[in-house]
Amino acid sequence: MKILVINCGSSSLKYQLIDMNGEEVLCKGLVERIGIEGSKIKHDTTGKERVIIEEPMANHKVALGLVLNALIDENHGAIKSMDEIGAVGHRVVHGGETFASSVIIDDEVMKVLDECIELAPLHNPPNITGIEACKELMPNTPMVAVFDTAFHQTMEADNYIYPIPYEYYEKYKIRRYGFHGTSHKYVSLRAAEILGKDIKDLNIVTCHLGNGSSVCAVQGGKSVDTSMGFTPLEGLAMGTRSGDIDPAIIPFIMDKENMSFEEVNNMLNKQSGVLGISGISSDFRDLEIAANEGNERAKLALDVFVNRVKKYVGAYVATMCRVDALVFTAGIGENSGSIREKVCEGLECLGINIDTELNNVRGEEAKLNKDSNSVNILVIPTNEELMIARDTLELVSK
Ligand code: ADP
């Protein structure tokens, strides 16, 4: 079966068409600037040259229509007709407490998705818009929603309840949800495959380090704790997000700087993290160059980032009593040997010993531990699209 995977942002749309017979990517692409002047599609079909489609796209439905045309185009497409698409898998950021796994989308599911908007006002609406556009254009094709939060629904209450009055959980469902679940699930399953072990017998700490970053404790294939919380703002210091800070800082700064809720929210989400500390960039490539040239604040930003990752790794080893594997993934985790090395530095007491020679890899699967008695240290490029396609196939085949 061929499955179309869709990931809709507010003005963007990423897609992949995957032939599940061999899990081969047939086409992939990115639509940018939907609803804004200058909309375009970068469309890649495996084995063919990239095409750029520049056309006005007033909304997601228009964009998706052009994507579907590109998929069946005689010259730069990969299939003859839309009927070849057996199902569509949609990435949805927030599934609240209702969705502990992926689901086939029906009217009832759409209703619950609407209820989840409150929990992710920035992310869920474009996801829903994408589903609606797809339903209009492909009314007879089954569709599945795959949630970033679902993998973490296995967490126990002592890890998801915040120490604030319990009534806020009851009234507003304020609790830890966790994000990047599709990625943590994919890399933990892949780690078990690489190690030739049953996932049920493994304790794994997965570090998804990208623009947004989170760490997850995966015990026996289940998420038992993760660093992101009610929103993706909690946890590690990120590109532009603060991660954990003393909550008292917020009213203090609002008072001193006469800031509104919107402004402080923007500051914590868009102007903080390594960008906020360094004052240079949110991109780790820029920061590593600047730090090597002697920029102290760039160095400090990297040190704070590394420190936070180490603290979470330590905490999750303690949570699970034992760790069999430490996995690095996403932009930084897959590409930055120096960040991986610094994260592992000083964790020898936990059995984490990184081989600096083996660590000289980028963007490919690799095993980095010094010897077989140490904790397995793995680099595993994440593949959220494939995970979404697998879940979709499983559900529509039932
Ligand atoms: P997103 O969360 O947007 O999916 P990615 O997982 O693609 O992010 O990660 C993007 C980040 O990865 C970039 O901002 C950059 O900081 C980092 N990155 C990518 N390549 C490298 C590299 N070679 N060295 C260090 N950092 C890198």
Coordinates of N, CA, C and O in Angstrom, one line a residue, residues 11-16 27-34 36 38-45 49-57 59-71 76:
S11 N 1.6 27.8 8.1 CA 1.7 28.3 6.8 C 2.6 27.3 5.9 O 3.0 27.7 4.8
S12 N 2.8 26.1 6.5 CA 3.6 25.2 5.7 C 2.9 23.8 5.7 O 1.9 23.5 6.4
L13 N 3.4 23.0 4.8 CA 2.9 21.6 4.7 C 4.0 20.7 4.3 O 4.6 20.9 3.2
K14 N 4.4 19.7 5.1 CA 5.4 18.7 4.6 C 4.7 17.5 4.3 O 3.7 17.1 4.9
Y15 N 5.2 16.8 3.2 CA 4.5 15.5 2.8 C 5.5 14.5 2.4 O 6.6 14.9 1.9
Q16 N 5.1 13.3 2.5 CA 5.9 12.1 1.9 C 4.9 11.1 1.4 O 3.9 10.8 2.1
C27 N 8.0 10.1 -3.0 CA 8.1 11.5 -3.2 C 8.1 12.2 -1.9 O 7.5 11.6 -0.9
K28 N 8.7 13.3 -1.8 CA 8.6 14.1 -0.6 C 8.7 15.6 -0.9 O 9.2 16.0 -2.0
G29 N 8.1 16.4 -0.1 CA 8.2 17.8 -0.4 C 7.8 18.7 0.8 O 7.3 18.3 1.8
L30 N 7.9 20.0 0.5 CA 7.6 21.0 1.5 C 6.9 22.2 0.8 O 7.4 22.7 -0.2
V31 N 5.7 22.5 1.3 CA 5.0 23.7 0.8 C 5.3 24.8 1.8 O 5.1 24.6 3.0
E32 N 5.7 26.0 1.3 CA 6.0 27.1 2.2 C 5.1 28.3 1.9 O 4.6 28.4 0.7
R33 N 4.9 29.1 2.9 CA 4.1 30.4 2.7 C 2.7 30.2 2.2 O 2.2 31.0 1.3
I34 N 2.0 29.2 2.7 CA 0.6 29.1 2.4 C -0.2 30.3 3.0 O 0.0 30.6 4.1
I36 N 0.3 33.3 2.2 CA 1.1 34.5 2.2 C 1.7 34.6 0.7 O 1.8 33.6 0.0
G38 N 4.0 34.6 -2.3 CA 5.3 33.9 -2.6 C 5.2 32.4 -2.2 O 6.2 31.8 -2.0
S39 N 4.0 31.8 -2.2 CA 3.8 30.4 -1.9 C 4.6 29.5 -2.9 O 4.5 29.8 -4.1
K40 N 5.2 28.5 -2.4 CA 5.9 27.5 -3.3 C 6.0 26.1 -2.8 O 5.9 26.0 -1.6
I41 N 6.1 25.2 -3.7 CA 6.3 23.8 -3.3 C 7.7 23.3 -3.8 O 8.0 23.5 -4.9
K42 N 8.5 22.8 -2.9 CA 9.7 22.1 -3.3 C 9.4 20.6 -3.3 O 9.1 20.0 -2.3
H43 N 9.4 20.1 -4.5 CA 8.9 18.7 -4.7 C 10.0 17.8 -5.2 O 10.6 18.1 -6.2
D44 N 10.3 16.7 -4.4 CA 11.3 15.8 -4.8 C 10.7 14.4 -5.1 O 10.1 13.8 -4.2
T45 N 10.9 13.8 -6.2 CA 10.6 12.5 -6.5 C 11.9 11.7 -6.6 O 12.8 12.1 -7.2
E49 N 14.8 15.0 -10.7 CA 15.3 16.3 -10.3 C 14.2 17.0 -9.5 O 13.0 16.9 -9.8
R50 N 14.7 17.8 -8.5 CA 13.7 18.6 -7.8 C 12.9 19.6 -8.7 O 13.5 20.2 -9.6
V51 N 11.6 19.7 -8.4 CA 10.9 20.8 -9.1 C 10.4 21.8 -8.1 O 10.0 21.4 -6.9
I52 N 10.4 23.1 -8.4 CA 9.8 24.1 -7.6 C 8.5 24.6 -8.3 O 8.6 25.0 -9.4
I53 N 7.4 24.5 -7.5 CA 6.1 24.9 -8.1 C 5.7 26.2 -7.4 O 5.5 26.2 -6.2
E54 N 5.7 27.3 -8.2 CA 5.4 28.6 -7.6 C 4.0 29.0 -8.1 O 3.9 29.3 -9.3
E55 N 3.1 29.0 -7.2 CA 1.7 29.4 -7.6 C 1.0 30.0 -6.3 O 1.4 29.6 -5.2
P56 N 0.1 30.9 -6.5 CA -0.6 31.4 -5.3 C -1.3 30.3 -4.6 O -2.0 29.5 -5.3
M57 N -1.2 30.2 -3.3 CA -1.9 29.2 -2.5 C -2.6 29.9 -1.3 O -2.0 30.2 -0.3
N59 N -4.9 28.9 0.6 CA -5.2 28.1 1.8 C -4.6 26.7 1.7 O -4.1 26.4 0.6
H60 N -4.8 25.9 2.7 CA -4.2 24.5 2.7 C -4.8 23.6 1.7 O -4.2 22.7 1.2
K61 N -6.1 23.9 1.4 CA -6.8 23.1 0.4 C -6.2 23.3 -1.0 O -5.9 22.3 -1.7
V62 N -6.0 24.5 -1.3 CA -5.3 24.8 -2.6 C -3.9 24.2 -2.6 O -3.5 23.5 -3.6
A63 N -3.2 24.3 -1.6 CA -1.8 23.8 -1.5 C -1.8 22.3 -1.7 O -1.1 21.7 -2.5
L64 N -2.8 21.6 -1.0 CA -2.8 20.2 -1.0 C -3.2 19.7 -2.4 O -2.7 18.7 -2.9
G65 N -4.2 20.5 -3.0 CA -4.6 20.1 -4.4 C -3.4 20.1 -5.3 O -3.2 19.2 -6.1
L66 N -2.5 21.1 -5.2 CA -1.3 21.2 -6.0 C -0.3 20.1 -5.7 O 0.3 19.6 -6.6
V67 N -0.2 19.7 -4.4 CA 0.6 18.6 -4.0 C 0.1 17.3 -4.7 O 0.9 16.6 -5.3
L68 N -1.2 17.1 -4.6 CA -1.7 15.9 -5.2 C -1.5 15.8 -6.7 O -1.1 14.8 -7.3
N69 N -1.6 17.0 -7.4 CA -1.3 17.1 -8.8 C 0.1 16.7 -9.1 O 0.5 16.1 -10.1
A70 N 1.0 17.2 -8.2 CA 2.5 17.0 -8.4 C 2.7 15.5 -8.2 O 3.6 14.9 -9.0
L71 N 2.0 14.8 -7.3 CA 2.3 13.4 -7.1 C 1.9 12.5 -8.3 O 2.5 11.5 -8.6
H76 N 7.0 14.8 -13.2 CA 7.7 14.8 -11.9 C 6.9 14.1 -10.8 O 7.3 14.2 -9.6

